[in-house]
Coordinates of C-alpha atoms in Angstrom, one line a residue:
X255 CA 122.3 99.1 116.0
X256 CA 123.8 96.5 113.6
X257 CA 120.3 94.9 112.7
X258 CA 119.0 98.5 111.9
X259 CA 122.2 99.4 109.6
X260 CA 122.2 99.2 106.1
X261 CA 120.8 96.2 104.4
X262 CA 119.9 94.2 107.9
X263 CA 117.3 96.1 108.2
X264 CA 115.4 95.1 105.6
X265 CA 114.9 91.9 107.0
X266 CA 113.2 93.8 110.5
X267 CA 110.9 95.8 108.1
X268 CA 110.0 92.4 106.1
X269 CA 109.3 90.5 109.0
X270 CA 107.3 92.8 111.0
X271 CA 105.4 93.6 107.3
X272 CA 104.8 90.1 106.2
X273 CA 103.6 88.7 109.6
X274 CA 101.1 91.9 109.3
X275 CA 100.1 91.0 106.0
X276 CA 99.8 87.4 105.8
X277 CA 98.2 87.7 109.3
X278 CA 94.8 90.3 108.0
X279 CA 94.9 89.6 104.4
X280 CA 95.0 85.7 104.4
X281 CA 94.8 84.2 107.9
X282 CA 91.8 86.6 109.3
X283 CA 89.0 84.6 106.6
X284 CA 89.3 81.2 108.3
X285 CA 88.8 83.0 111.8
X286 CA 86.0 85.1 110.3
X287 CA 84.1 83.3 107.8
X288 CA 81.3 82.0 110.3
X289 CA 80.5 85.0 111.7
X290 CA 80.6 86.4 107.7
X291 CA 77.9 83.1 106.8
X292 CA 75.7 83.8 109.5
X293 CA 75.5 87.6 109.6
X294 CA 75.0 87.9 105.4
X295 CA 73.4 84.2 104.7
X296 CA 76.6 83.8 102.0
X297 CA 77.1 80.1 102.1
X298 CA 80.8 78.9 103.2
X299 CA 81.9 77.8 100.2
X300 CA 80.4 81.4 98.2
X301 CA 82.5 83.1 100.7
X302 CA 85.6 81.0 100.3
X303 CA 85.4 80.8 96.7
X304 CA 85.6 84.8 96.9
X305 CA 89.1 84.3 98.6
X306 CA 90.3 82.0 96.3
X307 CA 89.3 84.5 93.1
X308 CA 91.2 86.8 94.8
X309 CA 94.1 84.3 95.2
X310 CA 94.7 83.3 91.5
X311 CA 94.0 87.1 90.7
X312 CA 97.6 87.2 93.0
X313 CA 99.1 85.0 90.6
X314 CA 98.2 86.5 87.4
X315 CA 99.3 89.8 88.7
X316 CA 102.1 89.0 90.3
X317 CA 103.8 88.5 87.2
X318 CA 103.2 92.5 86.2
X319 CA 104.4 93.1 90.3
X320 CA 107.5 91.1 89.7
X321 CA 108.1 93.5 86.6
X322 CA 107.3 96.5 88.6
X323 CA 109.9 95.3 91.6
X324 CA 112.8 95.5 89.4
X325 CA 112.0 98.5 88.0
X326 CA 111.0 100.1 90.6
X327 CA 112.1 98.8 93.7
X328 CA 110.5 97.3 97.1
X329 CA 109.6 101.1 98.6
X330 CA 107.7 102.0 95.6
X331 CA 105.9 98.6 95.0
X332 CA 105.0 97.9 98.4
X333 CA 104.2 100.9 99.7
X334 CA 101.4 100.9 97.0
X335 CA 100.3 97.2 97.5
X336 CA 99.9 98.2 101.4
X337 CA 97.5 101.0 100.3
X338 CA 95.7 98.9 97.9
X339 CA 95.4 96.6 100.7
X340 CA 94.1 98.7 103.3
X341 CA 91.3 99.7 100.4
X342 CA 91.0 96.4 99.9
X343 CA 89.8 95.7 103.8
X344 CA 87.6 98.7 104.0
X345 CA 85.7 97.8 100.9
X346 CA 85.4 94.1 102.2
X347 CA 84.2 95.6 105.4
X348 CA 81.2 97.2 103.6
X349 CA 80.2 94.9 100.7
X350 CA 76.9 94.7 101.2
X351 CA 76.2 92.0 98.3
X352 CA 78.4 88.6 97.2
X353 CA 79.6 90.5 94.0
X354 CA 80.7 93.7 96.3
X355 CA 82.4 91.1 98.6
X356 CA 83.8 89.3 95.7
X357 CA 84.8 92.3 94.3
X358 CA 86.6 93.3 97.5
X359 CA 88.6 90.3 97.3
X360 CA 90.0 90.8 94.0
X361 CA 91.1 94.3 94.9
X362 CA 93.1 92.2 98.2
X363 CA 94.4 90.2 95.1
X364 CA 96.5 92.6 93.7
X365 CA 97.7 93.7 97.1
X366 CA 98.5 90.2 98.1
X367 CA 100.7 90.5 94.8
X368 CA 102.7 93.2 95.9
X369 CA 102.9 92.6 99.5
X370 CA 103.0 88.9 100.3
X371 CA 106.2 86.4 100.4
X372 CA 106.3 86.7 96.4
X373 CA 108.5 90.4 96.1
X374 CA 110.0 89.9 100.1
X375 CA 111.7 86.9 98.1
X376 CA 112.9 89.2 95.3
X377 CA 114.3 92.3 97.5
X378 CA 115.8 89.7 99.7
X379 CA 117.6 87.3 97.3
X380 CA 118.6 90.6 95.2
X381 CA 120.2 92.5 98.1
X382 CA 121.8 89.5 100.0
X383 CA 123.1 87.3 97.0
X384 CA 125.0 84.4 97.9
X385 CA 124.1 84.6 101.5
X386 CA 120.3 85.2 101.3
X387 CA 119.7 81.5 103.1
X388 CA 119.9 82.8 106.5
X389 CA 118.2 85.9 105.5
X390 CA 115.3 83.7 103.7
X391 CA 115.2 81.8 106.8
X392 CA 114.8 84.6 109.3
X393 CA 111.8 85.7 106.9
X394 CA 109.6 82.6 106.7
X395 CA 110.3 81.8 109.8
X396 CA 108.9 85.3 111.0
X397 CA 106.3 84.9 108.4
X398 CA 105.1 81.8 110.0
X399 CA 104.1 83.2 113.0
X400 CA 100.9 85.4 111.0
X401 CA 98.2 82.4 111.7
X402 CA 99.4 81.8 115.2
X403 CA 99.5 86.0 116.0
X404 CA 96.4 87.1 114.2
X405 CA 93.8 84.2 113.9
X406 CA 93.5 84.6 117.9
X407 CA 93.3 88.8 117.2
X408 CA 90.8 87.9 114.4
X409 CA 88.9 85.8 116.8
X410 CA 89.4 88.0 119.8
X411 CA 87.8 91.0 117.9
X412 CA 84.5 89.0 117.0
X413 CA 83.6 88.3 120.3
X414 CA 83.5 92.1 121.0
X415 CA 82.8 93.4 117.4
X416 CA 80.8 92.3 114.4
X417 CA 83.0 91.2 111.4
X418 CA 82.7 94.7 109.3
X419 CA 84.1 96.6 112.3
X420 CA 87.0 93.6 112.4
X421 CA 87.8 94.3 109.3
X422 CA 88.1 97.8 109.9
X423 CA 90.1 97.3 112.7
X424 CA 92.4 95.2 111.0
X425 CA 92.7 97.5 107.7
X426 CA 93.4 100.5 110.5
X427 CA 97.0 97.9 112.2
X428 CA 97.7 96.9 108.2
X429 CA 97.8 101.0 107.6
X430 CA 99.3 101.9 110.3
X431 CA 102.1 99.2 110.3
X432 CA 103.0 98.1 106.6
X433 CA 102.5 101.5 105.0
X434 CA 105.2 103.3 107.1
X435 CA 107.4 100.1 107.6
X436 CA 106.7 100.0 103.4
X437 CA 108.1 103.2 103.0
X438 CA 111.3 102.6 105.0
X439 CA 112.7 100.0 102.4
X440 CA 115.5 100.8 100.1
X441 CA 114.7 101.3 96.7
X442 CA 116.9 99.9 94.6
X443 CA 119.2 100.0 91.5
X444 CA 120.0 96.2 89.5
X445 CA 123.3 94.8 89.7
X446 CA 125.4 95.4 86.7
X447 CA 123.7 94.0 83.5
X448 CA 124.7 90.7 82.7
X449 CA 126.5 90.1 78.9
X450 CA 123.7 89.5 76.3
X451 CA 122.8 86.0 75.7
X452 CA 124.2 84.0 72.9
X453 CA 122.3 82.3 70.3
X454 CA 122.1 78.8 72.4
X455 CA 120.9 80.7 75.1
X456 CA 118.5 83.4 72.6
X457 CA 115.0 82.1 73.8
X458 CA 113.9 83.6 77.0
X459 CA 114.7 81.9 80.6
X460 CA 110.9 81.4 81.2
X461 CA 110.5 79.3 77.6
X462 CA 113.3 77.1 78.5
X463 CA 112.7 73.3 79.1
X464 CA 114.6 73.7 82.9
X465 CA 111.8 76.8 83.9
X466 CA 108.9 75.0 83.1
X467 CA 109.8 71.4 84.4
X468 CA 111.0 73.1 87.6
X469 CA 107.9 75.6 87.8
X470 CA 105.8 72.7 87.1
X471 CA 107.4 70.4 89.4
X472 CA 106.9 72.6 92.2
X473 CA 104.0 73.6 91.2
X474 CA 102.5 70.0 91.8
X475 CA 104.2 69.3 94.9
X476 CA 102.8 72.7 96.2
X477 CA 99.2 72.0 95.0
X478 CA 99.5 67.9 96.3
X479 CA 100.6 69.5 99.8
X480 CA 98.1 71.6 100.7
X481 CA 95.2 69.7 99.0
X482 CA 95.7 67.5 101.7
X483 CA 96.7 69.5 104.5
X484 CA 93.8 72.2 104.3
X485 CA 91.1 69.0 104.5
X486 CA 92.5 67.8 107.5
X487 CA 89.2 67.5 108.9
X488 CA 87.3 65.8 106.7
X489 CA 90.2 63.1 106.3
X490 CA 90.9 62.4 110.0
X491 CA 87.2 62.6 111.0
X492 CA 86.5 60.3 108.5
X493 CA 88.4 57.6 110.3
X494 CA 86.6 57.9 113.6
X495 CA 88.2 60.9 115.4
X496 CA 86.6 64.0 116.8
X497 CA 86.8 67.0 115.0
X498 CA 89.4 68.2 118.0
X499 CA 91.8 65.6 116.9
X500 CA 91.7 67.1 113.5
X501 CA 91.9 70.8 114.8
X502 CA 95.3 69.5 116.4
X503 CA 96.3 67.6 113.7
X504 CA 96.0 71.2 111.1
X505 CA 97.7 73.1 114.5
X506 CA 100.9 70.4 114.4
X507 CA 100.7 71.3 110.8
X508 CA 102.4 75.0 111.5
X509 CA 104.2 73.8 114.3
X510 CA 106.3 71.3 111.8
X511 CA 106.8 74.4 109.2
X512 CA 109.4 75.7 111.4
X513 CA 111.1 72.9 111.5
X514 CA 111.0 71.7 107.9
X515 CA 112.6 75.4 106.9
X516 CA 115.3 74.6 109.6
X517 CA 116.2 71.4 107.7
X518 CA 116.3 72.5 104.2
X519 CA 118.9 75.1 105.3
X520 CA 121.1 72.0 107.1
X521 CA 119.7 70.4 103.5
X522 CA 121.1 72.9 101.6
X523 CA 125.0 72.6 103.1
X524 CA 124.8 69.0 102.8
X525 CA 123.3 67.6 99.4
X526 CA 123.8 69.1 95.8
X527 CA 121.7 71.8 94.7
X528 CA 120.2 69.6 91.8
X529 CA 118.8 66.8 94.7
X530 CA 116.7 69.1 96.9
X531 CA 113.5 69.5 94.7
X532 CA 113.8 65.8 94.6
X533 CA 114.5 65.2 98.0
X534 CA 111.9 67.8 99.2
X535 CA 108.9 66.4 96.9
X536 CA 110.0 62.9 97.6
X537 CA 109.4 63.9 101.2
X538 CA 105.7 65.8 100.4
X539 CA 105.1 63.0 99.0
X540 CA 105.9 60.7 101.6
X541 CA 103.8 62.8 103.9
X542 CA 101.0 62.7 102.2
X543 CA 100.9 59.2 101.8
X544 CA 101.1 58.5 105.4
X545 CA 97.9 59.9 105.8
X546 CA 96.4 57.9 103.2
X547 CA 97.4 54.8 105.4
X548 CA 98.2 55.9 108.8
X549 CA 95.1 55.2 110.5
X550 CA 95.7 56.3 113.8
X551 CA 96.4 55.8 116.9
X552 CA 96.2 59.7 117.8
X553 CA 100.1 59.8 118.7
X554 CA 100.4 58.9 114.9
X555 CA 98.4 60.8 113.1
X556 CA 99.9 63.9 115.4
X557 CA 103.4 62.8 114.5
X558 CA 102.8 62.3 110.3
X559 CA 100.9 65.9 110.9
X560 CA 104.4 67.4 111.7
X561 CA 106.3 66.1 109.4
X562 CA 103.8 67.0 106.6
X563 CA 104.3 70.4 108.3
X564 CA 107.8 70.0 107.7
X565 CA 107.5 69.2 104.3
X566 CA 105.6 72.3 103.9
X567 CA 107.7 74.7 105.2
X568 CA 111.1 73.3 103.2
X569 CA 108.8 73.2 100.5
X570 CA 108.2 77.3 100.9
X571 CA 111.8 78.0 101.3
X572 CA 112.8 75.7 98.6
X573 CA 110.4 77.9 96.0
X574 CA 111.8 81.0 97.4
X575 CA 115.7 80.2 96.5
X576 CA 114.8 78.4 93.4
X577 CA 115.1 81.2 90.4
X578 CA 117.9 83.0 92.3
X579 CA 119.8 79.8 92.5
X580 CA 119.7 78.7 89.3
X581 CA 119.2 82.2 87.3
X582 CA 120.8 84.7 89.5
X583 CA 118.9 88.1 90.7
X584 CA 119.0 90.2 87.1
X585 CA 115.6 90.8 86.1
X586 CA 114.7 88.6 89.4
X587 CA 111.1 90.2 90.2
X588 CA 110.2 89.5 86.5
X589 CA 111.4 85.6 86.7
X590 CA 109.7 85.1 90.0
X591 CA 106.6 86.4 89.2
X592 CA 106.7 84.2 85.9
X593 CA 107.6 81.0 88.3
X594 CA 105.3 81.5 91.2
X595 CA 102.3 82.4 89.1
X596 CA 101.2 78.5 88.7
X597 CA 102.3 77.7 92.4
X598 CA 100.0 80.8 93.7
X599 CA 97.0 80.0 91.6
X600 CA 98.0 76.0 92.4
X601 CA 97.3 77.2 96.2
X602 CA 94.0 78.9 95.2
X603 CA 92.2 75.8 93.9
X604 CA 93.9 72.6 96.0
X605 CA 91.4 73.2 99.1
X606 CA 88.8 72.6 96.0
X607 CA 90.9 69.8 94.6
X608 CA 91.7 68.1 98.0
X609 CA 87.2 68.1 98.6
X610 CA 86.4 66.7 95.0
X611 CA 88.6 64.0 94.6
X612 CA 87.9 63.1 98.7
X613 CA 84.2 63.2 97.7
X614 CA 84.6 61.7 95.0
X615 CA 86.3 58.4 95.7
X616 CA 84.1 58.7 98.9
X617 CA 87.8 58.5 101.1
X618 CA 89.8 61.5 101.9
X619 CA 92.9 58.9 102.8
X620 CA 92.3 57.5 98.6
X621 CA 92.3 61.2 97.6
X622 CA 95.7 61.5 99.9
X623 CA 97.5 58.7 98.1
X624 CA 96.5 59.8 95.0
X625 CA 97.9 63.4 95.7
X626 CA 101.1 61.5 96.9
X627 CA 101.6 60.2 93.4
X628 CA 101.2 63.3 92.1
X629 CA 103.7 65.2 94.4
X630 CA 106.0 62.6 93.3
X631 CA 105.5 63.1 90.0
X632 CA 106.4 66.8 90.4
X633 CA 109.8 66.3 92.3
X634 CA 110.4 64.0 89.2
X635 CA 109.7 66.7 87.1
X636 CA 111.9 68.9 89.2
X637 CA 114.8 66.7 89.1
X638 CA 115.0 66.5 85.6
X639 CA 115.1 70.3 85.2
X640 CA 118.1 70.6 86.8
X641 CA 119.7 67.2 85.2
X642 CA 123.0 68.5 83.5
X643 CA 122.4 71.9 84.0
X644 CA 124.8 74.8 84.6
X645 CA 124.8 76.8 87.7
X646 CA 125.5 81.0 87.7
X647 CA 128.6 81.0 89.7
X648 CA 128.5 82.5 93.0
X649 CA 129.4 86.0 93.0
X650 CA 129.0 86.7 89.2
X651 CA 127.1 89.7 88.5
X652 CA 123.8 88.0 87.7
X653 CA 123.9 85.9 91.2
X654 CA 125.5 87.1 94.6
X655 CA 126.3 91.2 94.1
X656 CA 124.0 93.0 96.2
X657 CA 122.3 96.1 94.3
X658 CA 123.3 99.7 94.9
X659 CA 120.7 101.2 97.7
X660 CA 119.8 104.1 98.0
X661 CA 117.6 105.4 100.4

């Protein structure tokens, strides 16, 4: 009963929500966007550039949800994003037209910002404190399992089903699991207000030179990282390999996510706090640049595939500690909202990125090394943010006390 006492159990709800969530409001397109071209005559890339709208409309928004989160708590705010969600689906289900199906995916946007890894990070850090790494842990790794769990549902329920009824289907499991689940979770009261700031400390936290070098910093390791990793195909086709090479290749991808968010919690007992964004871009970029001169053979490729996993998943984990860490959890939905913002919308337009500058150097491995620099870049940036800065000391009120709950 221990896991379903007090505040364990908001890691059960989280899990089971965000592996729901991730699973029908992200992972189902890739599964379901041929059956969507050939049914409606949309083109791939007007159907995908739907989902990313609806992406850096997550971003913008998830500043306002961050806001909402600490006033509000998780209950409130995601209970609401589930139900905005589930409209979402239906609405995608029947657009009958691209701005209807655009449309749709905006709606999904604003879910997405109230449901997805962005507040699971705030109610987490806030409630666990000081030991919300093994509790961060337990999440993404739980979270990682929505592609594997519901790209074979998504795909199951087209050979039966056209994709409007799969969409209904899966807005009926995202109902009936994330609303309830939703509804379960604490809400929540702050931890005690921290003292007002000084005059050296008077401009806000997200204005500060450390916020933006370290949200930008992450920001282009983020973007670098999946620029690459969601053109997979094109890049290892491109030397020579059949397209089921590549589709192993993106597989080993998810596979080496697990791992990398196992390391960077043996990372974070080992090396300073104001090394990992260095080490972990350093490593991106590493990864990256493999693939701009690993040829092959396959054994290769498949090994440079996981580590870019790898660098991947630390890289997720890394972005979910990194406000908490350095700014504690008062006003935490707020700050994280501010500092995801740029990485969510930086997710929305890589895939786009990754294609142009592959097409246009005509070479997806040039386009790699270039996006290697630039991860590099970013973990410089990174480094320096932290460069003789001060740390909230464990267990002060602004860092490790868990809020009041009450349910």
């Amino acid at each position: 009963m221990r896991w379903w006492s007090g505040l364990d159990r908001v890691v059960v709800l989280l899990c089971i929500t965000e592996v729901v969530s991730w699973g029908s409001l992200y992972y189902s397109l890739p599964a379901a966007v041929g059956a969507i071209s050939a049914d409606t005559g949309w083109t791939v890339v007007t159907i995908t550039a739907c989902f990313s709208a609806g992406l850096i409309v997550s971003a913008a928004v998830g500043i306002l949800a961050g806001r909402f989160l600490d006033r509000w708590g998780p209950r409130v705010v995601m209970t609401a994003g589930s139900v905005l969600a589930v409209l979402g689906l239906v609405l995608l289900a029947t657009a009958a037209t691209v701005p209807a199906f655009l449309a749709a995916w905006l709606l999904i946007g604003v879910a997405q910002a109230a449901v997805l890894y962005q507040p699971a990070f705030t109610v987490i850090a806030r409630h666990y404190g000081a030991g919300r790494d093994k509790p961060m842990l337990i999440l993404t790794l739980a979270g990682g399992l929505a592609s594997t769990i519901f790209v074979p549902i998504t795909l199951a329920l087209l050979t039966v089903l056209d994709w409007r009824a799969t969409y209904l289907v899966l807005a009926g499991i995202l109902a009936a699991i994330t609303i309830p689940l939703h509804v379960l979770l604490p809400t929540t009261r702050d931890t005690p207000p921290t003292p007002r700031p000084n005059r050296a400390e008077r401009g806000p936290v997200v204005r500060s030179r450390r916020f933006v070098l370290l949200a930008g910093g992450i920001t282009a390791i983020t973007f670098s990282s999946y620029a690459v990793t969601l053109n997979l195909l094109p890049l290892i086709t491109e030397r020579g390999y059949s397209a089921a090479v590549a589709a192993l290749a993106f597989a080993l991808v998810g596979v080496g996510q697990v791992a990398g968010r196992i390391g960077l919690t043996v990372l974070t007992r080992t090396v300073p706090a104001h090394y990992r964004p260095l080490a972990v871009g350093a490593f991106v970029a590493l990864t990256l640049a493999l693939f701009g001169v690993v040829p092959g053979p396959v054994w290769a490729i498949a090994v440079v595939s996981v580590l870019a996993g790898a660098a991947r998943g630390a890289l997720t984990l890394m972005q979910a500690t990194a406000v908490p860490a350095r700014w504690g959890t008062a006003r935490l939905g707020a700050l994280n909202g501010e500092f995801s913002a740029p990485i969510t919308a930086a997710t929305a337009v890589a895939p786009v990125a990754g294609v142009a500058l592959g097409v246009g150097f005509a070479s997806y491995p040039m386009a790699a090394a270039v996006f290697a620099g630039i991860a590099l870049a970013g973990a410089g940036c990174a480094f320096l943010a932290d460069r003789r800065a001060s740390w909230p000391a464990e267990g002060s009120a602004g860092q490790s006390q868990r809020a009041r709950i009450v349910d």
